[in-house]
XYZ file of C-alpha atoms in Angstrom:
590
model
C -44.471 -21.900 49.917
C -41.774 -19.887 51.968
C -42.495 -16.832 54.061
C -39.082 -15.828 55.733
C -39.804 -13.491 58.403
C -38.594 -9.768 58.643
C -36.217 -8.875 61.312
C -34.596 -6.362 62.652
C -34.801 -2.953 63.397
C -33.642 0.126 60.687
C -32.357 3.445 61.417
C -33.361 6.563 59.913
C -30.402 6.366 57.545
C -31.444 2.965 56.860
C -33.463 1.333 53.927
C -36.749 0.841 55.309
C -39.427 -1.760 53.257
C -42.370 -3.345 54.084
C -43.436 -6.826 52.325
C -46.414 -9.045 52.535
C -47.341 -11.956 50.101
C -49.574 -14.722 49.399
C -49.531 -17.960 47.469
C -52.056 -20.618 46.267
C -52.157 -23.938 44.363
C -55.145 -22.526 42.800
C -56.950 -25.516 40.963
C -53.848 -27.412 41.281
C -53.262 -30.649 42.918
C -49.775 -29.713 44.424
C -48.511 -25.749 45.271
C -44.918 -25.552 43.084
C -44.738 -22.023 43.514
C -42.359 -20.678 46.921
C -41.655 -17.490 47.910
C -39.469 -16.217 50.777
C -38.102 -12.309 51.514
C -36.091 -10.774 54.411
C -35.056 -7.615 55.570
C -31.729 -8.096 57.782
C -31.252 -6.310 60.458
C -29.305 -2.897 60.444
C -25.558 -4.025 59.803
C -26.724 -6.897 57.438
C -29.010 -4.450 55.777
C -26.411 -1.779 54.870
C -23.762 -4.484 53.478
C -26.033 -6.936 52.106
C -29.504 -5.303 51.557
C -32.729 -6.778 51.733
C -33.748 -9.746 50.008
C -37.161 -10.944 48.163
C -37.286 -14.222 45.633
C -40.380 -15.903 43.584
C -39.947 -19.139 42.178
C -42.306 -21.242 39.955
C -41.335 -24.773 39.201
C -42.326 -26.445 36.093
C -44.954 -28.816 36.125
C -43.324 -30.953 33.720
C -40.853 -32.079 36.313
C -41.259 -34.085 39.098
C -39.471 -32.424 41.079
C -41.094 -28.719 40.491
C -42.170 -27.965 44.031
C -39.245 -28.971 45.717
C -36.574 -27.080 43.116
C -38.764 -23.815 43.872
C -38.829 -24.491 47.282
C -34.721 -24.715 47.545
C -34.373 -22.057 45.135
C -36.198 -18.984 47.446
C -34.566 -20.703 50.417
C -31.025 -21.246 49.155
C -30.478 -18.184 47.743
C -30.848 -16.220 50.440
C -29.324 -18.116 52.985
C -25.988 -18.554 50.278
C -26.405 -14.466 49.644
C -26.324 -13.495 52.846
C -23.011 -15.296 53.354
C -20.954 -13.854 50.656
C -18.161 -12.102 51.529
C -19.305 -8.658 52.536
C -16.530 -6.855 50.291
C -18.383 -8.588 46.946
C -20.937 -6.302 45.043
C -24.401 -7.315 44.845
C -23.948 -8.749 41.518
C -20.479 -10.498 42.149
C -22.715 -12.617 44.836
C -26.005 -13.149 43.605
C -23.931 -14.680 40.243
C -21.904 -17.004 42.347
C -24.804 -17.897 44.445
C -27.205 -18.541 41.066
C -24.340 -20.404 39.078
C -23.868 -22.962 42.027
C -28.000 -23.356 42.944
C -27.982 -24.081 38.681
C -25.377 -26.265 39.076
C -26.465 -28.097 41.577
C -30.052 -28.418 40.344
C -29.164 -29.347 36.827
C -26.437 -31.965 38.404
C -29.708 -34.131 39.934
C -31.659 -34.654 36.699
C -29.477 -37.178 35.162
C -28.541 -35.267 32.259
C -26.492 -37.153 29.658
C -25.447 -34.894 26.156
C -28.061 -32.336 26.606
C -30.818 -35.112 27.291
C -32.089 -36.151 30.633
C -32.986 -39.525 31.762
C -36.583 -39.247 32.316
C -35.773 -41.942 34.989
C -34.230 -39.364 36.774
C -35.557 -36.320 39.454
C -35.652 -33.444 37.301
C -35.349 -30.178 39.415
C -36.475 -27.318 36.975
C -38.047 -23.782 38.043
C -38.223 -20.376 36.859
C -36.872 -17.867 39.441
C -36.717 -14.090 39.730
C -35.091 -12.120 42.677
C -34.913 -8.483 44.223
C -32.103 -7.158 46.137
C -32.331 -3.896 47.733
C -29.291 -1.953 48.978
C -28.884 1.363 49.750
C -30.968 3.098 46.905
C -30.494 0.503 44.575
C -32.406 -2.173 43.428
C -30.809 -5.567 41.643
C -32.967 -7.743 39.838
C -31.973 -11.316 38.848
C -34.240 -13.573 36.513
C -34.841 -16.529 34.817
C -37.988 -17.806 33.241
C -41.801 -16.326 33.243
C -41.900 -15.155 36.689
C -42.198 -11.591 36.837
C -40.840 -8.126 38.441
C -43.264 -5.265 38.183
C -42.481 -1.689 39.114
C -45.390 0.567 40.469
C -44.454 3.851 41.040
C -46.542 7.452 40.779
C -49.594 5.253 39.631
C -47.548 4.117 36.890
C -47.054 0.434 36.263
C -43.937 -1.117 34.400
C -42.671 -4.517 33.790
C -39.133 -4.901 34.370
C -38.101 -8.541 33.403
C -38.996 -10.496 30.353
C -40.782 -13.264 29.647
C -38.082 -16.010 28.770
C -40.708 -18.079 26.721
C -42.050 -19.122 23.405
C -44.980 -18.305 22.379
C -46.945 -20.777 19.932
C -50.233 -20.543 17.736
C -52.576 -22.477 19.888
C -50.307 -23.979 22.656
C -48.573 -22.823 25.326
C -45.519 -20.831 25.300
C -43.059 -23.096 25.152
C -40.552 -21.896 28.080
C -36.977 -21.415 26.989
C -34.835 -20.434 30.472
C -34.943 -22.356 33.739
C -32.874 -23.258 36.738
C -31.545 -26.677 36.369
C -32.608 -26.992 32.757
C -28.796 -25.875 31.223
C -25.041 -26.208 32.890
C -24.953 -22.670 31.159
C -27.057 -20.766 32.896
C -27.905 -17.160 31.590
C -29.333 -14.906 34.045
C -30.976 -11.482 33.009
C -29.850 -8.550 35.492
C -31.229 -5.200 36.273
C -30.245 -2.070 38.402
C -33.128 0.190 39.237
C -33.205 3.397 41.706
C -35.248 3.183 44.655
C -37.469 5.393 45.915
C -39.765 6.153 49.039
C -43.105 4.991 47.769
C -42.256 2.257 45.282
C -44.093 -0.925 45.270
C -42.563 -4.081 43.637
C -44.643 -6.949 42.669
C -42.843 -10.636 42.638
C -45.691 -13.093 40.965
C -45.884 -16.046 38.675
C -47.428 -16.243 35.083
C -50.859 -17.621 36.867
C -50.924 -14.425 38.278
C -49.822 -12.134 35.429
C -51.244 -14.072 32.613
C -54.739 -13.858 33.648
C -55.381 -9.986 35.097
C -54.572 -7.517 32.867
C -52.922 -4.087 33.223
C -55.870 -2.182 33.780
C -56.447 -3.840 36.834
C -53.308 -4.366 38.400
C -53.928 -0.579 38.557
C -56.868 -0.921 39.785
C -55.958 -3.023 42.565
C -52.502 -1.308 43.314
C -54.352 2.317 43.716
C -56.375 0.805 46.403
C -53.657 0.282 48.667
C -53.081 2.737 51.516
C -50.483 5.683 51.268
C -48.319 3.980 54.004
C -49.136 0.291 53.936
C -48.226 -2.507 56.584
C -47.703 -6.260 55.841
C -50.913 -6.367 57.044
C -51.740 -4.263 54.119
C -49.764 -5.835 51.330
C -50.773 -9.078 52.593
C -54.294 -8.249 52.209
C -53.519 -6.828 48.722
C -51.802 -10.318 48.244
C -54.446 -12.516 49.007
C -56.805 -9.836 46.484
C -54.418 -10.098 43.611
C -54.622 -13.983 44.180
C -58.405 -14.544 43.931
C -58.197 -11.861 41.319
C -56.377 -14.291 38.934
C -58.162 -17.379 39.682
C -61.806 -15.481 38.752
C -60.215 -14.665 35.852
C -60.032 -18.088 34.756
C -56.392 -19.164 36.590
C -56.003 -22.798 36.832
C -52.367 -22.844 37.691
C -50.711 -22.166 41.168
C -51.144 -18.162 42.144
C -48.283 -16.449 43.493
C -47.677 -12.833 44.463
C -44.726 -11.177 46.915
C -45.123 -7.278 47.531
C -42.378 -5.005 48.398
C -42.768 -1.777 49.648
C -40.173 0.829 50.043
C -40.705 3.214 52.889
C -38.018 5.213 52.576
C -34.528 4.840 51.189
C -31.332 6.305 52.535
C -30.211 10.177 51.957
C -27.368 10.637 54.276
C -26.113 13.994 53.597
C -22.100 15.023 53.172
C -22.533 16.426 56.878
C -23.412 13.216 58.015
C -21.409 11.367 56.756
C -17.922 13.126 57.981
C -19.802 13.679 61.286
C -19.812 10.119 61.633
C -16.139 9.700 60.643
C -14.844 12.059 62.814
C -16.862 10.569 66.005
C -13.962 9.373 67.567
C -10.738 11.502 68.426
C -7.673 11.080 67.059
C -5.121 10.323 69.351
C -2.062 13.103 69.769
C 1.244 12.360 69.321
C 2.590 9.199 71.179
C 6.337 8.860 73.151
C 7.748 6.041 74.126
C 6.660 5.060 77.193
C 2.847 6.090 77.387
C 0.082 3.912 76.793
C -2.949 4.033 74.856
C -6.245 1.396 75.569
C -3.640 -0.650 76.932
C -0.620 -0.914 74.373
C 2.699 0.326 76.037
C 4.491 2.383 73.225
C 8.361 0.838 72.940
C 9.417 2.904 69.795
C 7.748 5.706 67.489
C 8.561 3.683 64.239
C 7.588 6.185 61.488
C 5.616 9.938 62.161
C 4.548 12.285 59.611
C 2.219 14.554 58.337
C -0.180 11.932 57.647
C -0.183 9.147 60.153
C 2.018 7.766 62.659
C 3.366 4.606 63.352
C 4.271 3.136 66.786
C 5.945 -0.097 68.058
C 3.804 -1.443 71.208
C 3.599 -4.123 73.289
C -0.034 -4.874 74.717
C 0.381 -4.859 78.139
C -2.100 -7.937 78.785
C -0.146 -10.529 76.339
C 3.297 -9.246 75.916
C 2.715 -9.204 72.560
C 4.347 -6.622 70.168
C 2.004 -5.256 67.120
C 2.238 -1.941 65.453
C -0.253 1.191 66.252
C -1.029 2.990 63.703
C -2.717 6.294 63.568
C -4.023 9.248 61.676
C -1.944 12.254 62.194
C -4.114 15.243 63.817
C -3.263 17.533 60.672
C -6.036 15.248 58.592
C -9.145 15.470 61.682
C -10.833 17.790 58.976
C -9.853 15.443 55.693
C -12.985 13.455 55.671
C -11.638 11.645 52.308
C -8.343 10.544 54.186
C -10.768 9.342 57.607
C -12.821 7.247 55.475
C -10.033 5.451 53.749
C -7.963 5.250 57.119
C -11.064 3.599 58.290
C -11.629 0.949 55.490
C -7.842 -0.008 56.076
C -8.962 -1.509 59.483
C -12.267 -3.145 57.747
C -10.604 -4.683 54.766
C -7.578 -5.959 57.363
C -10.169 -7.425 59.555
C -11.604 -9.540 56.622
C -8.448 -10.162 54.713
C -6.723 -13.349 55.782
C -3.432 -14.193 53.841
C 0.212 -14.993 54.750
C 1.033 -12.345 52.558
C -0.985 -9.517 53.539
C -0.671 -7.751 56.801
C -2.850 -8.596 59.370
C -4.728 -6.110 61.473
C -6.726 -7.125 64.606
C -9.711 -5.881 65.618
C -10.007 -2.574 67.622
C -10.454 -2.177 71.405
C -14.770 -2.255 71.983
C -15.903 1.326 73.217
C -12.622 3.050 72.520
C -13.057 6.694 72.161
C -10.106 7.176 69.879
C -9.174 6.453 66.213
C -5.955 3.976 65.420
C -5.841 -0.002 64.113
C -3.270 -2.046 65.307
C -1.620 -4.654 62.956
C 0.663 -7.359 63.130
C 4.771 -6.458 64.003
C 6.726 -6.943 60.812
C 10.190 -6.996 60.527
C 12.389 -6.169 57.385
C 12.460 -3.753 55.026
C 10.095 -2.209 52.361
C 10.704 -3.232 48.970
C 11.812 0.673 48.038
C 15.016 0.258 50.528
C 15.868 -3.154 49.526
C 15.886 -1.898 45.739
C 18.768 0.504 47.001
C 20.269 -2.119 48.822
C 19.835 -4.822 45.578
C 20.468 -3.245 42.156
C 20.182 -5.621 39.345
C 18.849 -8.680 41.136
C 18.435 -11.885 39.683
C 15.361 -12.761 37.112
C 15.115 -15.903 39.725
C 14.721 -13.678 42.490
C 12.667 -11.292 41.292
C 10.150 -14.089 40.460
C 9.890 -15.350 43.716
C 9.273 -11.733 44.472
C 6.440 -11.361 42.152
C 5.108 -14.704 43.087
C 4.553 -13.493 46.330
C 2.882 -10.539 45.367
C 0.422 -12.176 43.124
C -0.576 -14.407 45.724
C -1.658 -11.545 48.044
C -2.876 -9.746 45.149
C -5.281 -12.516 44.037
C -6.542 -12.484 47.438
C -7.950 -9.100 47.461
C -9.404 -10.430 43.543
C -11.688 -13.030 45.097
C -12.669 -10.396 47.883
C -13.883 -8.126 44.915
C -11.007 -5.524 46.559
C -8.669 -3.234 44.405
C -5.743 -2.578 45.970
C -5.101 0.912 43.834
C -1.640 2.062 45.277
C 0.403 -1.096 44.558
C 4.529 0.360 44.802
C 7.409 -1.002 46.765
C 7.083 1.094 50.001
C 3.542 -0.250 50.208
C 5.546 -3.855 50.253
C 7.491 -5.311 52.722
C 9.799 -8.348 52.642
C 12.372 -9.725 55.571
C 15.321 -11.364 55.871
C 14.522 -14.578 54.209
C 12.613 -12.683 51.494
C 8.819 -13.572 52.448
C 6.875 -10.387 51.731
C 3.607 -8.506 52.912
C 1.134 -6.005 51.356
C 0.869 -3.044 53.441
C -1.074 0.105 53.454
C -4.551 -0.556 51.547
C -6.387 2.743 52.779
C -6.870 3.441 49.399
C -8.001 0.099 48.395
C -12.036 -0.035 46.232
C -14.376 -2.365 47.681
C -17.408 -3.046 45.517
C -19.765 -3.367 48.248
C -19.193 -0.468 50.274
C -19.174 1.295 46.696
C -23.009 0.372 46.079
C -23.524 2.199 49.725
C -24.729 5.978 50.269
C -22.265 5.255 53.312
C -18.870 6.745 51.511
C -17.822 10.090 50.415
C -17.518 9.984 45.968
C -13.769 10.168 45.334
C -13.005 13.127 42.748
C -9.410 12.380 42.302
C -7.594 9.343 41.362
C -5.991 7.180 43.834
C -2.412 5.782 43.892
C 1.268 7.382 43.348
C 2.292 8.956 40.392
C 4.352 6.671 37.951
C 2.828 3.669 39.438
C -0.814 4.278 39.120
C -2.568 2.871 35.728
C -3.525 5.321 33.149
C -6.694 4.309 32.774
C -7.437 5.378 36.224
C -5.505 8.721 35.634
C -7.744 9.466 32.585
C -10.931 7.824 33.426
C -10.907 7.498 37.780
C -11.395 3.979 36.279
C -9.395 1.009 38.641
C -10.040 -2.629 38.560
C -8.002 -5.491 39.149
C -5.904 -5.010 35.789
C -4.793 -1.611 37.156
C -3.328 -3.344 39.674
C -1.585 -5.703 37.109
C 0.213 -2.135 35.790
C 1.471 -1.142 38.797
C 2.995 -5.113 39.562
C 4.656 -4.890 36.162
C 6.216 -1.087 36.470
C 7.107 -2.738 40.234
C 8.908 -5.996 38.092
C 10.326 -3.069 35.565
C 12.028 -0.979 38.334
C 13.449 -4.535 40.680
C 14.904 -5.198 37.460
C 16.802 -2.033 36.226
C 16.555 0.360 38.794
C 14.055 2.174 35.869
C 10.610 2.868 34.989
C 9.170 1.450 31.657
C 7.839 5.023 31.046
C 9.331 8.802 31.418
C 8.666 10.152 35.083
C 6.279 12.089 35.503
C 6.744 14.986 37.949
C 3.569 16.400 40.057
C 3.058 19.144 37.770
C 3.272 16.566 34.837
C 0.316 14.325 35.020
C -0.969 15.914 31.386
C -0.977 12.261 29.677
C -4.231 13.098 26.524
C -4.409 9.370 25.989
C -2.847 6.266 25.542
C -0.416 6.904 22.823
C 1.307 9.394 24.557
C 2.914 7.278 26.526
C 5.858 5.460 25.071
C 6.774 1.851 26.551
C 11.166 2.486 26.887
C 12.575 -1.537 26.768
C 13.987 -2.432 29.831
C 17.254 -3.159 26.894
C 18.289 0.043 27.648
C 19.491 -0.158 30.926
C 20.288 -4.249 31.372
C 21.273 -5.159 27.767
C 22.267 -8.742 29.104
C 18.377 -9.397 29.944
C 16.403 -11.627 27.775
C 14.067 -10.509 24.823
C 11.102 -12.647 26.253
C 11.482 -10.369 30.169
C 11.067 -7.341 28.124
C 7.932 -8.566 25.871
C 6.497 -9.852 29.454
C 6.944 -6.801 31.112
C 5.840 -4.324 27.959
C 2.398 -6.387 28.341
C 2.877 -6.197 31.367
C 2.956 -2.223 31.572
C 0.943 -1.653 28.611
C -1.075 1.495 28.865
C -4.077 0.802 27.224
C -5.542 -1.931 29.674
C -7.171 -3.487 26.331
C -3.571 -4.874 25.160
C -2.076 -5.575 28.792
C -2.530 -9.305 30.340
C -5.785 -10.159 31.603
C -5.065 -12.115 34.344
C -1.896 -11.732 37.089
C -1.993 -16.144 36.730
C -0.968 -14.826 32.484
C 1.530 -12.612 33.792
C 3.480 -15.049 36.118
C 3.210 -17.553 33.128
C 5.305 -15.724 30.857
C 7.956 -14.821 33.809
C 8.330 -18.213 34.307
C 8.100 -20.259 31.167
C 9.418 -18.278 28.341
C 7.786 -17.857 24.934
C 10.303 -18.129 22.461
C 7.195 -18.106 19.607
C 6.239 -14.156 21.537
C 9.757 -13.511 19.967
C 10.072 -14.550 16.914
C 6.478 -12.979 15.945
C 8.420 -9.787 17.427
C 11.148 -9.583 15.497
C 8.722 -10.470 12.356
C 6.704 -7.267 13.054
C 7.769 -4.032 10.783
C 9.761 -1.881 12.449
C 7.451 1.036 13.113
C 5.133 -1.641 15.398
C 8.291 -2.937 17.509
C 9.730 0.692 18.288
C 7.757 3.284 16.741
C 10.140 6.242 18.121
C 13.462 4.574 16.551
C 11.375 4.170 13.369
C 10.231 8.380 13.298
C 14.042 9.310 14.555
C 15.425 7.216 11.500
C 12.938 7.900 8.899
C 13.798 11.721 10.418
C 17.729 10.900 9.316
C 16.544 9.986 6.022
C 14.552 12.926 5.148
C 17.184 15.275 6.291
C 19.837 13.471 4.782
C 17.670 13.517 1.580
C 17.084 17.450 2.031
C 20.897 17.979 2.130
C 21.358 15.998 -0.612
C 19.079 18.114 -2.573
C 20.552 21.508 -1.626
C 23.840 19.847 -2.667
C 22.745 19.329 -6.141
């Protein structure tokens, strides 16, 4: 039995929980229950949440107690590591799909069938996560989740077990019992006053619901651990008068109160440090020495500095004063520097962390010299396919970075790409990029319009405000399109424009039309590619590169097999147009 301890301190705006627990091996020989919680302290807290587990290991094998006991233990410890841009879920899944793995690796299983020679690590395990004002629940087996809120009691999970005439329910889920493991998972709001009880089925199994209620009424209004210990150790004894003879096992969680950071709050926070004025060449700023103002505008401006104590050149880059009131554009100015801080790739830019107990606003990234890729289109009409793929190679690579960190870029296009002279490239500019686990925060301000630049963002994200990493794929293959031709796969769209009803409206154009010497295959690639129902575009950017690089001559032939109103719909209506007016002059003829 594990009892992590709490630690430290949360802020008003904070998630604030109290929990207290209490395990026995009842009439047991050997305790093969473990529990362990903790609440992080306040940075942890906000981008991790607080963590409580219950584990019960089968008695059956013979290694029960210790699977439970590296189950609680384990999975917080691996949690809490995760990179903090993954959502909860993205984490917990990786973290329970390697425990399983792990656990199911040590029994000796051969076919399905274990080697009862072997250590067989099997136990049921059930987990709450609580972030922000959300609570994730993960579960496998006959341990148990129970909500009490308002006097009202309700039992989330279920029971993954068997029940038999006579016997005991035969269990049907457990950690280390499959290579597939199938976890059940639940979202539930928080709120100040809830009470969540972890136990095990010799808990739950012997006291019914009448007095659970009982027992749960009788705590205080505000409890301490103290409290829900003592409530514990009740619930415990309860079980085993009732006729228990298993191990007893209960984990309370209390929620004090759960964040509500208003609007104001929220843009006070963002706008709590100054943003610098306008820089010249020659004044310094926290100790970079300004050599050149590279780019300024309304929105930001960028400066070439040296810092003064290394002689090192890096860029400064800064929020122009005309957005101090655009809370929207702060925030995502700000999650530029955090994603560049966390995002380590030779083909994203870099950006280094910001001066300690500066008083103004700016991130400073690596110097990069070159071009963006919107200037070296001008300067490289109709490249080669070759090139282009070692273009898009590039990109992919950077792009699959932000994947694994759960980011979405969402305003992939090529001035948001640079490349230099020997045509290595860089991602650039992510302020607008989605990060799931600042997403499951009360931290940000809700978006109400859909980020990226018109003609390059995905429809589906124009329609819906929906982005994921396949939206990205869209704006990589209208990138591909344009490199290519010096074209769009799809009619610009002006500002005023952006009126598209569904997916149908928009009409793929072959890149045939304006580089008739390309291949067949490119085309195919790229109208997958660019498709604008996500459903019927490439899953994968790995599927993508495939097809750029090994051509399907099969993708072909089963185009030129389809009937013509499939493979170009709008030749098909224009000619089938031809006929019926050539058919109505015929008939006025006559």
């Amino acid at each position: 039995m594990s009892n992590a301890p709490q630690r430290g301190q949360s802020t008003a705006a904070d998630l604030q929980l109290c929990i207290g627990g209490f395990s026995s091996k009842g009439l047991k020989a050997e305790n093969e229950d473990a529990f362990a919680a903790i609440v992080p302290d306040s940075h942890e807290l906000r981008a991790k949440g607080a963590v409580a587990a219950i584990a019960d290991g089968l008695s059956s094998a013979n290694k029960a107690a210790d699977a439970s006991q590296l189950a609680v233990t384990q999975f917080i410890q691996e949690y809490l590591v995760t990179p903090e841009t993954w959502s909860t879920q993205k984490s917990a899944a990786k973290v329970l799909t390697s425990l399983n793995n792990w656990l199911y690796s040590q029994g000796g299983f051969v076919e399905g069938l274990a080697d009862e020679n072997s250590p067989q690590w099997l136990t049921t395990f059930s987990a709450l996560i609580a972030k922000s004002t959300t609570g994730y629940i993960f579960h496998v087996g006959d341990t148990r989740i129970t909500k009490y809120r308002n006097q009202q009691l309700e039992v989330i999970t279920r029971d993954h077990n068997r029940k038999q005439i006579g016997q005991q329910a035969l269990l049907t889920r457990a950690l280390g019992a499959d290579n597939r493991l199938e976890v059940d998972v639940h979202k539930v709001d928080l709120q100040s006053g809830d009470l969540y009880m972890l136990s095990c089925d010799g808990i739950h199994d012997y006291i019914t619901k009448a007095t659970f209620q009982s027992l749960f009424d009788s705590l205080p209004l505000s409890p301490k651990k103290s409290d829900l210990e003592a409530l514990s150790i009740k619930i415990v004894n309860t079980a085993l008068e009732q006729g228990s003879n298993d191990n007893v096992t209960c984990l309370l969680v209390y929620v004090q109160a759960v964040p509500n950071r208003k609007l104001a709050e929220i843009q006070r926070d963002l706008s709590a440090k100054s943003i610098p004025p306008a820089l010249k060449v020659g004044q310094k700023l926290d100790g970079y020495l300004v050599k050149k103002v590279i780019h300024a505008s309304i929105r930001s401006h960028l400066y070439l500095v040296i810092d003064v104590e290394t002689d090192k050149p890096y860029v400064l880059k800064a929020p122009s004063a005309n957005f101090a009131d655009d809370a929207i554009y702060l925030q995502g100015f700000m999650r530029e520097a955090w994603v560049g801080e966390r995002i380590k790739h030779g083909n994203v830019m870099r950006v280094l962390p910001g001066r300690k107990n500066s008083q103004f606003l700016y991130h400073v990234c690596e110097y990069l010299q070159g071009q963006t890729l919107g200037e070296w289109l001008h300067d490289n009409p109709k490249p080669s396919i070759a090139l282009v793929r070692d273009i898009m190679k590039q990109v992919i690579s950077a792009l699959r970075a932000f994947q694994r960190l759960d980011l979405v870029h969402r305003d992939l296009k090529p001035d948001n790409i640079m490349i230099d002279q020997y045509g290595h490239i860089k991602l650039i500019d992510y302020g607008t990029v989605f990060v799931a686990s600042l997403d499951e925060n009360q931290e940000t301000i809700k978006e109400e319009v859909p980020f990226g630049s018109l003609n390059y963002i995905a429809p589906e994200t124009l329609l819906h405000m929906k982005a994921d990493n396949q939206s990205d794929l869209f704006s990589l293959g209208v990138i591909c399109y344009e490199m290519l031709s010096g074209e769009l796969p799809y009619k610009p769209m002006q500002r005023a424009e952006v009126t598209i009803k569904d997916y149908n409206s928009m009409q793929y154009r072959s890149i045939k039309q304006f580089r008739p010497e390309l291949p067949l295959w490119l085309d195919l690639s790229l109208q997958k590619a660019t498709e604008a129902d996500p459903r019927l575009r490439y899953k994968a950017f790995s599927e993508f590169f495939a097809d750029l690089s090994n051509p399907k001559t099969n993708a072909v032939e089963e185009y030129k097999s389809q009937p013509l109103l499939k493979r170009n719909p709008i030749l098909f209506w224009q000619s089938l147009s031809a006929l019926l007016f050539v058919g109505l002059i015929a008939a006025l003829l006559h």
